[in-house]
Amino acid sequence: MKHFLQFSDLTHDEYEYLFKRTALIKQKFKSYEKHQPLVDRTLAMIFEKASTRTRVSFEAGMYQLGGSVVHLTTGDSQLGRAEPIEDSARVISRMVDLVMIRTYGQEKINNFAAHSRVPVINGLTNEFHPCQILADIFTYIEHRGDPKNPLACLKGKVVAWVGDGNNMANTWLQAADLLGFTVHISTPLGYEVDHAVAGLKTSNSFKVFNDPKKACQGADLVTTDVWTSMGYESENEARRVAFNDWCVDTEMMSHANPDALFMHCLPAHRGEEVQAEVIDGPQSVVWDEAENRLHAQKALMEYLLLGEL
Ligand code: CP
Ligand code: NVA
């Protein structure tokens, strides 16, 4: 049994398979061809934080695969009344085939998985957001590569991360380590990534830059995220000040390669971490990126339950 708790849980070859499978599943979806390998399977989705994309993509995706979904939140389940996570895992995993969790600390989802009879997927924790990076890399492959040889286009490429050293940044680091590209990271002082969290195998898959414009130099993809992630709202005002020079605007994009793409996992705040001209401009692929959550996660759910087909 495999879980998807962080990006490093799967191998290079498994990602190669998943991206090929995502392309096939997307093509079937676009041509209204039924693809229902998960008939009679049930996914439990547990949300301890808000969501639009993750909720819709997992719920719609599971129904499209022929299965069904149970949606739980902290407020409407015993999770909010201090039932131990171990007991919740034992009970829920006896009733469903797959669990997706969005929560706070990674240790919570690790603990749930350790007591679960079924695969567990990380739908975002404070430390990681692996489903988002799965969709982001598939989006890059669609725009700049060959879905038949999906990982080839990533070799030697540079992704510039401009902003907070958060769950998205940690997950990009793991992906670069595994798939052979480099991340240029620029964060304000005090908001650096903690490399130990990502647990990297190599040290040459990332470079740190004080100046975000320098991080963008030579980049094939520029990406950012909100200045304040869910759970850190009390730091909002301090972050607005600290992140002022970390807005991806057209000037910042001009330091990247001319054909560089722009991504943002969304939700976005125009005028804060990204200028409207960039996110709504020609280099932005954010809508494909959001849509690809659906297709990539369908491939992931199918793989965790049925293996390679
Ligand atoms: N990108 C992302 O995970 O969006 P939601 O918070 O809307 O799920
Ligand atoms: N880093 C953001 C991502 C939201 C999808 C957060 O954790 O809130």
XYZ file of C-alpha atoms and ligand atoms in Angstrom:
325
model
C 0.000 0.000 0.000
C 1.307 3.418 -1.005
C 0.514 6.799 0.521
C 1.139 10.201 -1.094
C 2.096 12.277 1.934
C 4.918 14.199 0.272
C 6.343 14.434 -3.244
C 9.298 12.202 -2.358
C 6.925 9.282 -1.637
C 6.931 8.309 -5.335
C 9.866 7.564 -7.638
C 11.051 9.097 -10.898
C 9.552 6.118 -12.799
C 6.248 6.395 -10.991
C 6.025 10.077 -11.985
C 6.801 9.152 -15.579
C 3.859 6.730 -15.487
C 1.562 9.209 -13.706
C 2.201 12.026 -16.202
C 1.545 9.710 -19.170
C -1.616 8.494 -17.476
C -2.709 12.079 -16.699
C -2.435 12.949 -20.399
C -4.619 9.963 -21.341
C -7.219 10.662 -18.637
C -7.366 14.324 -19.663
C -7.798 13.449 -23.322
C -10.693 11.095 -22.444
C -12.314 13.792 -20.288
C -12.050 16.321 -23.123
C -13.697 13.929 -25.583
C -16.511 12.968 -23.144
C -15.255 9.366 -23.076
C -16.149 7.508 -19.884
C -13.220 6.373 -17.743
C -14.554 4.610 -14.646
C -11.990 2.243 -13.148
C -13.033 3.136 -9.567
C -16.696 2.029 -9.589
C -17.840 1.221 -6.028
C -14.744 2.842 -4.493
C -15.165 5.618 -1.932
C -12.891 8.547 -1.133
C -13.107 10.302 2.252
C -11.989 13.939 2.087
C -11.091 15.557 5.405
C -10.669 19.335 5.413
C -9.302 21.152 8.446
C -8.584 24.246 6.286
C -10.583 25.980 3.532
C -10.408 24.891 -0.113
C -11.907 25.495 -3.530
C -9.653 23.703 -6.043
C -8.709 20.725 -3.905
C -12.307 20.051 -2.898
C -13.753 20.388 -6.396
C -10.975 18.483 -8.160
C -11.002 15.512 -5.777
C -14.787 15.351 -5.532
C -15.507 15.778 -9.247
C -12.534 13.527 -10.094
C -13.699 10.647 -7.933
C -17.245 10.778 -9.342
C -15.862 10.906 -12.882
C -13.802 7.771 -12.115
C -17.033 5.993 -11.121
C -16.595 6.240 -7.357
C -18.136 8.331 -4.627
C -17.028 10.782 -1.970
C -17.587 11.552 1.714
C -16.737 15.121 2.757
C -15.727 15.816 6.371
C -14.585 18.965 8.090
C -13.287 19.569 11.600
C -16.485 21.427 12.489
C -18.949 18.760 11.421
C -17.142 15.618 12.610
C -15.698 14.288 15.859
C -12.286 15.485 14.645
C -13.260 18.885 16.020
C -14.151 17.349 19.384
C -10.717 15.883 20.028
C -11.259 12.280 18.903
C -7.689 10.962 18.600
C -6.334 11.015 15.056
C -5.324 7.337 15.409
C -8.917 6.325 16.231
C -10.312 8.448 13.390
C -7.867 6.781 10.993
C -8.754 3.268 12.156
C -12.494 3.912 11.805
C -12.607 5.934 8.583
C -10.201 3.590 6.786
C -12.443 0.587 7.532
C -15.274 2.255 5.628
C -13.653 3.820 2.579
C -10.967 2.907 0.034
C -8.939 6.105 -0.021
C -8.514 9.185 2.198
C -7.478 12.734 1.263
C -6.575 15.091 4.127
C -5.931 18.846 4.265
C -4.603 19.780 7.672
C -1.976 21.715 9.646
C 1.172 19.874 10.765
C 2.605 17.084 8.612
C 2.864 14.899 11.725
C -0.952 14.720 11.802
C -1.235 13.239 8.318
C 1.759 10.952 8.957
C 0.040 9.710 12.093
C -3.257 9.189 10.270
C -1.477 7.196 7.534
C 0.330 5.048 10.101
C -3.056 3.896 11.431
C -4.910 3.711 8.114
C -5.814 0.524 6.242
C -6.086 2.472 2.975
C -3.884 4.918 1.022
C -3.771 8.501 2.306
C -3.194 11.567 0.082
C -1.875 14.909 1.322
C -4.260 17.628 0.120
C -1.986 20.296 1.752
C -0.235 20.550 5.082
C 1.840 23.378 6.548
C 4.920 21.602 5.141
C 3.867 20.217 1.730
C 1.380 20.461 -1.149
C 2.347 17.518 -3.377
C -0.898 17.338 -5.418
C -0.361 20.923 -6.544
C 3.183 20.281 -7.735
C 1.977 17.164 -9.549
C -0.425 19.377 -11.509
C 2.156 22.152 -11.959
C 4.752 19.837 -13.476
C 2.164 18.237 -15.737
C 1.215 21.751 -16.884
C 4.855 22.553 -17.655
C 5.149 19.305 -19.657
C 1.993 20.155 -21.627
C 3.346 23.581 -22.551
C 7.036 22.833 -23.053
C 7.452 19.062 -23.452
C 6.198 15.839 -24.965
C 3.551 13.907 -22.986
C 4.948 10.670 -24.524
C 8.342 11.336 -22.919
C 7.135 13.563 -20.105
C 10.158 13.973 -17.863
C 12.688 14.756 -20.615
C 11.719 18.441 -20.864
C 12.508 19.021 -17.172
C 16.192 18.138 -17.306
C 18.393 21.193 -16.691
C 15.444 23.578 -16.433
C 15.247 26.361 -13.835
C 12.193 27.153 -11.729
C 12.304 30.484 -9.871
C 10.437 30.496 -6.566
C 9.706 34.092 -5.495
C 8.095 34.489 -2.076
C 7.467 32.555 1.095
C 9.542 29.487 2.046
C 6.278 27.597 2.539
C 4.602 24.268 1.739
C 4.760 24.950 -2.016
C 8.444 25.883 -1.879
C 9.334 22.740 0.093
C 7.478 20.599 -2.423
C 9.206 22.235 -5.412
C 12.528 21.405 -3.738
C 11.580 17.743 -3.429
C 10.415 17.632 -7.044
C 13.649 19.184 -8.336
C 15.699 16.739 -6.311
C 13.824 13.792 -7.793
C 13.207 14.910 -11.371
C 16.461 16.675 -12.258
C 15.771 20.400 -12.471
C 16.950 23.353 -10.363
C 14.966 25.701 -8.135
C 16.164 29.285 -7.636
C 14.665 30.376 -4.326
C 14.297 33.945 -3.153
C 12.453 34.662 0.082
C 12.521 37.692 2.388
C 14.801 37.469 5.404
C 13.121 35.395 8.100
C 10.914 33.462 5.652
C 13.557 31.109 4.205
C 12.858 27.470 3.367
C 14.026 24.980 5.943
C 15.955 22.495 3.809
C 15.700 19.870 6.517
C 11.904 19.781 6.070
C 12.238 18.779 2.426
C 14.819 16.102 3.348
C 16.707 16.395 0.057
C 18.956 13.666 -1.318
C 21.192 16.141 -3.161
C 22.274 19.722 -2.491
C 22.692 20.836 -6.108
C 18.985 21.011 -7.022
C 18.477 24.487 -5.526
C 20.214 27.868 -5.225
C 19.303 30.619 -2.780
C 19.162 34.304 -3.873
C 18.615 37.378 -1.718
C 17.425 39.347 -4.746
C 14.278 37.896 -6.391
C 15.253 39.429 -9.758
C 18.521 37.476 -9.694
C 16.539 34.325 -8.895
C 14.511 34.925 -12.059
C 17.592 35.154 -14.281
C 17.693 32.134 -16.576
C 14.348 30.830 -15.297
C 12.073 28.745 -17.523
C 9.233 29.054 -15.026
C 8.549 31.761 -12.454
C 6.189 30.865 -9.651
C 4.917 32.365 -6.422
C 2.209 31.956 -3.803
C 0.303 33.999 -1.230
C 2.414 35.919 1.285
C 0.370 34.493 4.152
C -0.562 30.819 4.034
C -3.547 29.352 5.857
C -2.792 29.054 9.548
C -0.418 32.054 9.610
C -3.051 34.815 9.445
C -1.844 36.478 12.659
C 1.413 37.346 10.813
C -0.435 39.047 7.958
C 0.622 42.639 8.656
C 4.295 41.810 9.287
C 4.359 39.748 6.112
C 2.894 42.559 3.977
C 5.876 44.700 4.968
C 8.531 41.984 4.649
C 7.316 40.730 1.237
C 6.939 44.125 -0.428
C 9.822 43.518 -2.888
C 8.676 39.966 -3.679
C 5.818 40.852 -6.033
C 6.095 39.154 -9.426
C 5.512 42.047 -11.804
C 6.369 42.520 -15.473
C 9.769 43.946 -14.528
C 10.570 40.840 -12.485
C 9.386 38.596 -15.332
C 11.683 40.470 -17.761
C 14.690 38.950 -15.935
C 13.503 35.404 -16.732
C 13.937 33.689 -20.104
C 11.695 35.299 -22.750
C 9.575 32.150 -23.050
C 9.300 31.627 -19.274
C 5.907 30.520 -17.981
C 4.233 31.970 -14.881
C 2.412 29.750 -12.365
C 0.547 30.350 -9.106
C -1.294 27.606 -7.218
C -4.150 30.075 -6.452
C -5.938 31.688 -4.733
C -4.008 34.799 -5.834
C -3.951 38.349 -4.504
C -3.383 40.716 -7.421
C -1.274 43.663 -6.283
C 0.419 41.645 -3.531
C 2.474 38.608 -4.595
C 1.630 39.076 -8.277
C 0.751 41.978 -10.518
C -2.488 41.633 -12.521
C -0.548 42.146 -15.788
C 1.476 39.005 -15.040
C -1.198 36.613 -13.788
C -3.623 37.755 -16.482
C -0.890 38.101 -19.121
C 0.396 35.904 -21.957
C 3.054 34.023 -19.936
C 0.570 32.904 -17.278
C -0.755 29.335 -17.384
C -2.615 29.474 -14.061
C -5.977 28.296 -15.427
C -4.448 25.222 -17.082
C -2.567 24.670 -13.834
C -5.802 24.740 -11.808
C -7.647 22.475 -14.262
C -4.803 19.978 -14.241
C -5.385 19.341 -10.537
C -8.418 17.352 -11.703
C -6.634 15.227 -14.292
C -3.417 14.627 -12.320
C -5.283 13.615 -9.154
C -7.512 11.228 -11.111
C -4.329 9.525 -12.323
C -2.977 9.535 -8.765
C -6.138 8.026 -7.206
C -6.286 5.367 -9.914
C -2.615 4.516 -9.362
C -2.846 4.322 -5.558
C -5.839 1.975 -5.777
C -5.104 -0.108 -8.870
C -1.382 0.290 -9.599
C -0.080 0.554 -13.168
C -2.717 -0.363 -15.752
N -4.316 25.516 -4.908
C -5.142 25.013 -3.984
O -4.853 24.010 -3.318
O -6.333 25.654 -3.912
P -7.457 25.473 -2.801
O -6.929 26.010 -1.518
O -8.633 26.251 -3.334
O -7.784 24.002 -2.681
N 0.625 28.168 0.633
C -0.813 28.295 0.554
C -1.344 27.454 -0.560
C -2.822 27.517 -0.744
C -3.305 26.591 -1.797
C -1.419 27.900 1.893
O -0.935 26.950 2.501
O -2.373 28.551 2.321
